[in-house]
PDB file of C-alpha atoms in Angstrom:
ATOM      1  CA  UNK E 108    -242.817-114.928 -34.870  1.00  0.00           C
ATOM      2  CA  UNK E 109    -244.627-112.278 -33.340  1.00  0.00           C
ATOM      3  CA  UNK E 110    -248.030-112.716 -31.748  1.00  0.00           C
ATOM      4  CA  UNK E 111    -250.120-110.040 -30.872  1.00  0.00           C
ATOM      5  CA  UNK E 112    -252.930-110.035 -28.265  1.00  0.00           C
ATOM      6  CA  UNK E 113    -254.468-106.746 -29.228  1.00  0.00           C
ATOM      7  CA  UNK E 114    -257.692-107.107 -31.150  1.00  0.00           C
ATOM      8  CA  UNK E 115    -257.892-106.141 -34.619  1.00  0.00           C
ATOM      9  CA  UNK E 116    -260.290-103.458 -35.528  1.00  0.00           C
ATOM     10  CA  UNK E 117    -263.596-104.277 -36.899  1.00  0.00           C
ATOM     11  CA  UNK E 118    -264.058-103.988 -40.781  1.00  0.00           C
ATOM     12  CA  UNK E 119    -267.096-104.386 -43.094  1.00  0.00           C
ATOM     13  CA  UNK E 120    -266.832-107.518 -45.022  1.00  0.00           C
ATOM     14  CA  UNK E 121    -265.753-106.869 -48.803  1.00  0.00           C
ATOM     15  CA  UNK E 122    -268.572-108.219 -50.723  1.00  0.00           C
ATOM     16  CA  UNK E 123    -270.088-106.945 -53.941  1.00  0.00           C
ATOM     17  CA  UNK E 124    -273.783-107.109 -52.404  1.00  0.00           C
ATOM     18  CA  UNK E 125    -274.732-104.405 -50.070  1.00  0.00           C
ATOM     19  CA  UNK E 126    -275.829-105.918 -46.748  1.00  0.00           C
ATOM     20  CA  UNK E 127    -276.927-104.672 -43.301  1.00  0.00           C
ATOM     21  CA  UNK E 128    -274.103-103.080 -41.402  1.00  0.00           C
ATOM     22  CA  UNK E 129    -273.143-104.282 -38.227  1.00  0.00           C
ATOM     23  CA  UNK E 130    -274.518-102.487 -35.211  1.00  0.00           C
ATOM     24  CA  UNK E 131    -272.060 -99.846 -33.742  1.00  0.00           C
ATOM     25  CA  UNK E 132    -270.668-100.546 -30.316  1.00  0.00           C
ATOM     26  CA  UNK E 133    -270.914 -97.675 -27.917  1.00  0.00           C
ATOM     27  CA  UNK E 134    -267.390 -96.212 -27.036  1.00  0.00           C
ATOM     28  CA  UNK E 135    -266.290 -97.148 -23.716  1.00  0.00           C
ATOM     29  CA  UNK E 136    -263.334 -95.853 -21.758  1.00  0.00           C
ATOM     30  CA  UNK E 137    -260.878 -98.433 -20.537  1.00  0.00           C
ATOM     31  CA  UNK E 138    -260.935 -99.001 -16.820  1.00  0.00           C
ATOM     32  CA  UNK E 139    -258.013 -97.650 -14.966  1.00  0.00           C
ATOM     33  CA  UNK E 140    -255.494-100.260 -13.575  1.00  0.00           C
ATOM     34  CA  UNK E 141    -256.066-101.334  -9.954  1.00  0.00           C
ATOM     35  CA  UNK E 142    -253.463-100.151  -7.488  1.00  0.00           C
ATOM     36  CA  UNK E 143    -251.844-102.633  -5.294  1.00  0.00           C
ATOM     37  CA  UNK E 144    -253.176-102.691  -1.895  1.00  0.00           C
ATOM     38  CA  UNK E 145    -251.027-101.268   0.937  1.00  0.00           C
ATOM     39  CA  UNK E 146    -249.809-103.984   3.119  1.00  0.00           C
ATOM     40  CA  UNK E 147    -248.247-101.738   5.475  1.00  0.00           C
ATOM     41  CA  UNK E 148    -251.064-101.523   8.037  1.00  0.00           C
ATOM     42  CA  UNK E 149    -251.435 -99.065  10.872  1.00  0.00           C
ATOM     43  CA  UNK E 150    -251.456-102.041  13.277  1.00  0.00           C
ATOM     44  CA  UNK E 151    -248.030-103.441  12.212  1.00  0.00           C
ATOM     45  CA  UNK E 152    -245.164-102.371  14.220  1.00  0.00           C
ATOM     46  CA  UNK E 153    -241.942-100.756  12.479  1.00  0.00           C
ATOM     47  CA  UNK E 154    -239.945-103.905  13.042  1.00  0.00           C
ATOM     48  CA  UNK E 155    -242.667-106.261  11.444  1.00  0.00           C
ATOM     49  CA  UNK E 156    -242.609-103.894   8.496  1.00  0.00           C
ATOM     50  CA  UNK E 157    -239.043-103.681   8.227  1.00  0.00           C
ATOM     51  CA  UNK E 158    -238.871-107.618   8.536  1.00  0.00           C
ATOM     52  CA  UNK E 159    -241.459-107.954   5.746  1.00  0.00           C
ATOM     53  CA  UNK E 160    -239.460-105.972   3.302  1.00  0.00           C
ATOM     54  CA  UNK E 161    -236.393-108.045   4.172  1.00  0.00           C
ATOM     55  CA  UNK E 162    -238.127-111.323   3.118  1.00  0.00           C
ATOM     56  CA  UNK E 163    -237.132-110.915  -0.303  1.00  0.00           C
ATOM     57  CA  UNK E 164    -233.295-109.881   0.235  1.00  0.00           C
ATOM     58  CA  UNK E 165    -231.303-108.300  -2.529  1.00  0.00           C
ATOM     59  CA  UNK E 166    -227.915-106.810  -2.559  1.00  0.00           C
ATOM     60  CA  UNK E 167    -224.877-107.684  -0.173  1.00  0.00           C
ATOM     61  CA  UNK E 168    -225.872-110.945   1.598  1.00  0.00           C
ATOM     62  CA  UNK E 169    -222.798-110.886   3.641  1.00  0.00           C
ATOM     63  CA  UNK E 170    -223.689-107.329   5.245  1.00  0.00           C
ATOM     64  CA  UNK E 171    -227.362-108.733   5.434  1.00  0.00           C
ATOM     65  CA  UNK E 172    -226.166-111.757   7.471  1.00  0.00           C
ATOM     66  CA  UNK E 173    -223.859-109.726   9.801  1.00  0.00           C
ATOM     67  CA  UNK E 174    -226.781-107.182  10.476  1.00  0.00           C
ATOM     68  CA  UNK E 175    -228.866-109.960  11.586  1.00  0.00           C
ATOM     69  CA  UNK E 176    -226.165-111.727  13.698  1.00  0.00           C
ATOM     70  CA  UNK E 177    -225.105-108.375  15.276  1.00  0.00           C
ATOM     71  CA  UNK E 178    -228.721-107.182  16.036  1.00  0.00           C
ATOM     72  CA  UNK E 179    -228.760-104.339  13.540  1.00  0.00           C
ATOM     73  CA  UNK E 180    -231.412-105.982  11.774  1.00  0.00           C
ATOM     74  CA  UNK E 181    -234.422-107.746  13.475  1.00  0.00           C
ATOM     75  CA  UNK E 182    -235.331-111.170  12.370  1.00  0.00           C
ATOM     76  CA  UNK E 183    -237.695-111.699   9.651  1.00  0.00           C
ATOM     77  CA  UNK E 184    -241.285-111.340  10.814  1.00  0.00           C
ATOM     78  CA  UNK E 185    -242.223-114.931  10.395  1.00  0.00           C
ATOM     79  CA  UNK E 186    -238.870-116.486  11.565  1.00  0.00           C
ATOM     80  CA  UNK E 187    -240.275-117.789  14.583  1.00  0.00           C
ATOM     81  CA  UNK E 188    -243.379-119.423  12.769  1.00  0.00           C
ATOM     82  CA  UNK E 189    -240.959-121.041  10.252  1.00  0.00           C
ATOM     83  CA  UNK E 190    -238.022-122.022  12.464  1.00  0.00           C
ATOM     84  CA  UNK E 191    -239.652-122.628  15.808  1.00  0.00           C
ATOM     85  CA  UNK E 192    -237.937-120.020  18.027  1.00  0.00           C
ATOM     86  CA  UNK E 193    -237.176-116.388  18.367  1.00  0.00           C
ATOM     87  CA  UNK E 194    -233.561-115.511  18.763  1.00  0.00           C
ATOM     88  CA  UNK E 195    -231.935-114.194  22.158  1.00  0.00           C
ATOM     89  CA  UNK E 196    -229.923-111.051  22.376  1.00  0.00           C
ATOM     90  CA  UNK E 197    -226.757-111.170  24.211  1.00  0.00           C
ATOM     91  CA  UNK E 198    -224.611-108.074  24.941  1.00  0.00           C
ATOM     92  CA  UNK E 199    -220.842-108.738  24.776  1.00  0.00           C
ATOM     93  CA  UNK E 200    -218.112-106.517  25.319  1.00  0.00           C
ATOM     94  CA  UNK E 201    -217.354-106.830  21.429  1.00  0.00           C
ATOM     95  CA  UNK E 202    -220.959-105.970  20.551  1.00  0.00           C
ATOM     96  CA  UNK E 203    -224.554-107.354  20.382  1.00  0.00           C
ATOM     97  CA  UNK E 204    -225.138-110.821  19.273  1.00  0.00           C
ATOM     98  CA  UNK E 205    -228.337-112.633  18.283  1.00  0.00           C
ATOM     99  CA  UNK E 206    -228.469-116.326  19.319  1.00  0.00           C
ATOM    100  CA  UNK E 207    -230.136-119.519  18.661  1.00  0.00           C
ATOM    101  CA  UNK E 208    -231.186-120.113  22.501  1.00  0.00           C
ATOM    102  CA  UNK E 209    -231.046-123.918  21.578  1.00  0.00           C
ATOM    103  CA  UNK E 210    -227.786-123.877  19.918  1.00  0.00           C
ATOM    104  CA  UNK E 211    -224.378-125.360  21.118  1.00  0.00           C
ATOM    105  CA  UNK E 212    -220.827-125.995  20.053  1.00  0.00           C
ATOM    106  CA  UNK E 213    -220.949-129.225  18.331  1.00  0.00           C
ATOM    107  CA  UNK E 214    -217.673-130.475  18.545  1.00  0.00           C
ATOM    108  CA  UNK E 215    -217.429-134.267  17.682  1.00  0.00           C
ATOM    109  CA  UNK E 216    -217.251-135.896  21.108  1.00  0.00           C
ATOM    110  CA  UNK E 217    -217.269-132.554  22.990  1.00  0.00           C
ATOM    111  CA  UNK E 218    -213.630-132.018  22.360  1.00  0.00           C
ATOM    112  CA  UNK E 219    -212.215-128.734  23.155  1.00  0.00           C
ATOM    113  CA  UNK E 220    -213.788-125.828  25.051  1.00  0.00           C
ATOM    114  CA  UNK E 221    -217.222-126.476  23.804  1.00  0.00           C
ATOM    115  CA  UNK E 222    -218.672-124.620  26.935  1.00  0.00           C
ATOM    116  CA  UNK E 223    -216.529-121.478  26.651  1.00  0.00           C
ATOM    117  CA  UNK E 224    -217.234-121.247  23.076  1.00  0.00           C
ATOM    118  CA  UNK E 225    -221.084-121.884  23.388  1.00  0.00           C
ATOM    119  CA  UNK E 226    -222.051-118.195  22.981  1.00  0.00           C
ATOM    120  CA  UNK E 227    -220.129-118.046  19.560  1.00  0.00           C
ATOM    121  CA  UNK E 228    -221.622-121.110  18.538  1.00  0.00           C
ATOM    122  CA  UNK E 229    -225.179-120.083  19.265  1.00  0.00           C
ATOM    123  CA  UNK E 230    -224.721-116.879  17.135  1.00  0.00           C
ATOM    124  CA  UNK E 231    -223.500-119.095  14.627  1.00  0.00           C
ATOM    125  CA  UNK E 232    -226.323-121.543  14.700  1.00  0.00           C
ATOM    126  CA  UNK E 233    -228.595-118.595  14.332  1.00  0.00           C
ATOM    127  CA  UNK E 234    -227.006-117.419  11.095  1.00  0.00           C
ATOM    128  CA  UNK E 235    -227.268-120.861   9.700  1.00  0.00           C
ATOM    129  CA  UNK E 236    -230.844-121.214  10.651  1.00  0.00           C
ATOM    130  CA  UNK E 237    -231.305-117.778   8.816  1.00  0.00           C
ATOM    131  CA  UNK E 238    -229.714-119.606   5.680  1.00  0.00           C
ATOM    132  CA  UNK E 239    -232.250-122.384   6.090  1.00  0.00           C
ATOM    133  CA  UNK E 240    -235.272-119.779   6.490  1.00  0.00           C
ATOM    134  CA  UNK E 241    -234.544-118.065   3.306  1.00  0.00           C
ATOM    135  CA  UNK E 242    -234.048-121.379   1.563  1.00  0.00           C
ATOM    136  CA  UNK E 243    -237.490-122.489   2.744  1.00  0.00           C
ATOM    137  CA  UNK E 244    -239.028-119.390   1.686  1.00  0.00           C
ATOM    138  CA  UNK E 245    -237.492-119.785  -1.870  1.00  0.00           C
ATOM    139  CA  UNK E 246    -235.114-116.814  -1.694  1.00  0.00           C
ATOM    140  CA  UNK E 247    -232.010-118.519  -0.701  1.00  0.00           C
ATOM    141  CA  UNK E 248    -229.112-116.147   0.307  1.00  0.00           C
ATOM    142  CA  UNK E 249    -225.897-116.027  -1.656  1.00  0.00           C
ATOM    143  CA  UNK E 250    -222.435-117.799  -0.548  1.00  0.00           C
ATOM    144  CA  UNK E 251    -221.317-114.327   0.923  1.00  0.00           C
ATOM    145  CA  UNK E 252    -224.182-114.852   3.812  1.00  0.00           C
ATOM    146  CA  UNK E 253    -222.526-118.261   5.067  1.00  0.00           C
ATOM    147  CA  UNK E 254    -219.065-116.716   4.594  1.00  0.00           C
ATOM    148  CA  UNK E 255    -220.111-113.738   6.935  1.00  0.00           C
ATOM    149  CA  UNK E 256    -221.629-116.117   9.501  1.00  0.00           C
ATOM    150  CA  UNK E 257    -218.326-118.193   9.548  1.00  0.00           C
ATOM    151  CA  UNK E 258    -216.188-114.989   9.747  1.00  0.00           C
ATOM    152  CA  UNK E 259    -218.080-113.928  12.711  1.00  0.00           C
ATOM    153  CA  UNK E 260    -217.985-117.153  14.418  1.00  0.00           C
ATOM    154  CA  UNK E 261    -214.001-117.099  13.882  1.00  0.00           C
ATOM    155  CA  UNK E 262    -213.897-113.474  15.261  1.00  0.00           C
ATOM    156  CA  UNK E 263    -216.079-114.295  18.362  1.00  0.00           C
ATOM    157  CA  UNK E 264    -213.899-117.196  19.253  1.00  0.00           C
ATOM    158  CA  UNK E 265    -210.669-115.304  18.856  1.00  0.00           C
ATOM    159  CA  UNK E 266    -212.119-112.601  20.996  1.00  0.00           C
ATOM    160  CA  UNK E 267    -212.853-114.976  23.618  1.00  0.00           C
ATOM    161  CA  UNK E 268    -209.216-116.331  23.421  1.00  0.00           C
ATOM    162  CA  UNK E 269    -207.592-112.818  23.528  1.00  0.00           C
ATOM    163  CA  UNK E 270    -209.680-111.976  26.397  1.00  0.00           C
ATOM    164  CA  UNK E 271    -208.018-114.341  28.758  1.00  0.00           C
ATOM    165  CA  UNK E 272    -205.808-113.100  31.465  1.00  0.00           C
ATOM    166  CA  UNK E 273    -202.733-115.604  31.471  1.00  0.00           C
ATOM    167  CA  UNK E 274    -200.453-116.169  28.202  1.00  0.00           C
ATOM    168  CA  UNK E 275    -201.159-119.778  28.500  1.00  0.00           C
ATOM    169  CA  UNK E 276    -205.005-119.611  28.504  1.00  0.00           C
ATOM    170  CA  UNK E 277    -204.828-117.219  25.637  1.00  0.00           C
ATOM    171  CA  UNK E 278    -202.305-119.511  23.595  1.00  0.00           C
ATOM    172  CA  UNK E 279    -204.636-122.523  24.381  1.00  0.00           C
ATOM    173  CA  UNK E 280    -207.875-120.953  23.373  1.00  0.00           C
ATOM    174  CA  UNK E 281    -206.208-119.451  20.408  1.00  0.00           C
ATOM    175  CA  UNK E 282    -205.414-122.794  19.136  1.00  0.00           C
ATOM    176  CA  UNK E 283    -208.908-124.152  19.997  1.00  0.00           C
ATOM    177  CA  UNK E 284    -210.266-121.205  18.079  1.00  0.00           C
ATOM    178  CA  UNK E 285    -208.230-122.001  15.093  1.00  0.00           C
ATOM    179  CA  UNK E 286    -209.376-125.458  15.026  1.00  0.00           C
ATOM    180  CA  UNK E 287    -213.087-124.718  15.227  1.00  0.00           C
ATOM    181  CA  UNK E 288    -213.058-121.896  13.029  1.00  0.00           C
ATOM    182  CA  UNK E 289    -211.070-123.988  10.207  1.00  0.00           C
ATOM    183  CA  UNK E 290    -213.403-126.938  10.802  1.00  0.00           C
ATOM    184  CA  UNK E 291    -216.385-124.747  10.342  1.00  0.00           C
ATOM    185  CA  UNK E 292    -214.839-122.908   7.028  1.00  0.00           C
ATOM    186  CA  UNK E 293    -213.978-126.317   5.626  1.00  0.00           C
ATOM    187  CA  UNK E 294    -217.249-127.751   5.988  1.00  0.00           C
ATOM    188  CA  UNK E 295    -218.886-124.798   4.335  1.00  0.00           C
ATOM    189  CA  UNK E 296    -216.580-125.040   1.380  1.00  0.00           C
ATOM    190  CA  UNK E 297    -217.598-128.769   0.982  1.00  0.00           C
ATOM    191  CA  UNK E 298    -221.369-127.401   1.204  1.00  0.00           C
ATOM    192  CA  UNK E 299    -220.714-125.020  -1.475  1.00  0.00           C
ATOM    193  CA  UNK E 300    -221.544-122.202   0.900  1.00  0.00           C
ATOM    194  CA  UNK E 301    -225.177-123.013   0.585  1.00  0.00           C
ATOM    195  CA  UNK E 302    -227.739-123.732   3.283  1.00  0.00           C
ATOM    196  CA  UNK E 303    -226.532-126.567   5.701  1.00  0.00           C
TER     197      UNK E 303
END
């Protein structure tokens, strides 16, 4: 069934008696459609404008997440308001990392090198907070975003391990890096790669 919303043209009734004709309506020109208002005001900074555009992400969510975590993309404009903090920037010899200043390596019972892996964990926590942020905004990121956060966590753990001077320390931290990274990846799989 087709439903049409346009008006039918006015016709004179078909009767055998002549009657008064309906008064003619003056011809009017339709009003042009209103243009959307420009939300990029002169007072907004370039970072704020970029972040507002990013509020409805599309495309490669894995790249989007990595860009956030490595500082290539600023946090969304209202991230601090929604999540309660502004991410910190940390310069490492392996590149810039954005971090949750309140995050930490949350190994059960503080088993393993939680203090040594703390910088990687803070970046990973920021990534998970981005997943929560977009979920709260009603535009959840796809599974590739969480996979990218977990992959960078693994990469950063192994950077730390491989940067150690002695062979024994490298071996020890590589073992712990594998344990931490695998635990995180298994948990992501259990949670369907959605927001934690």
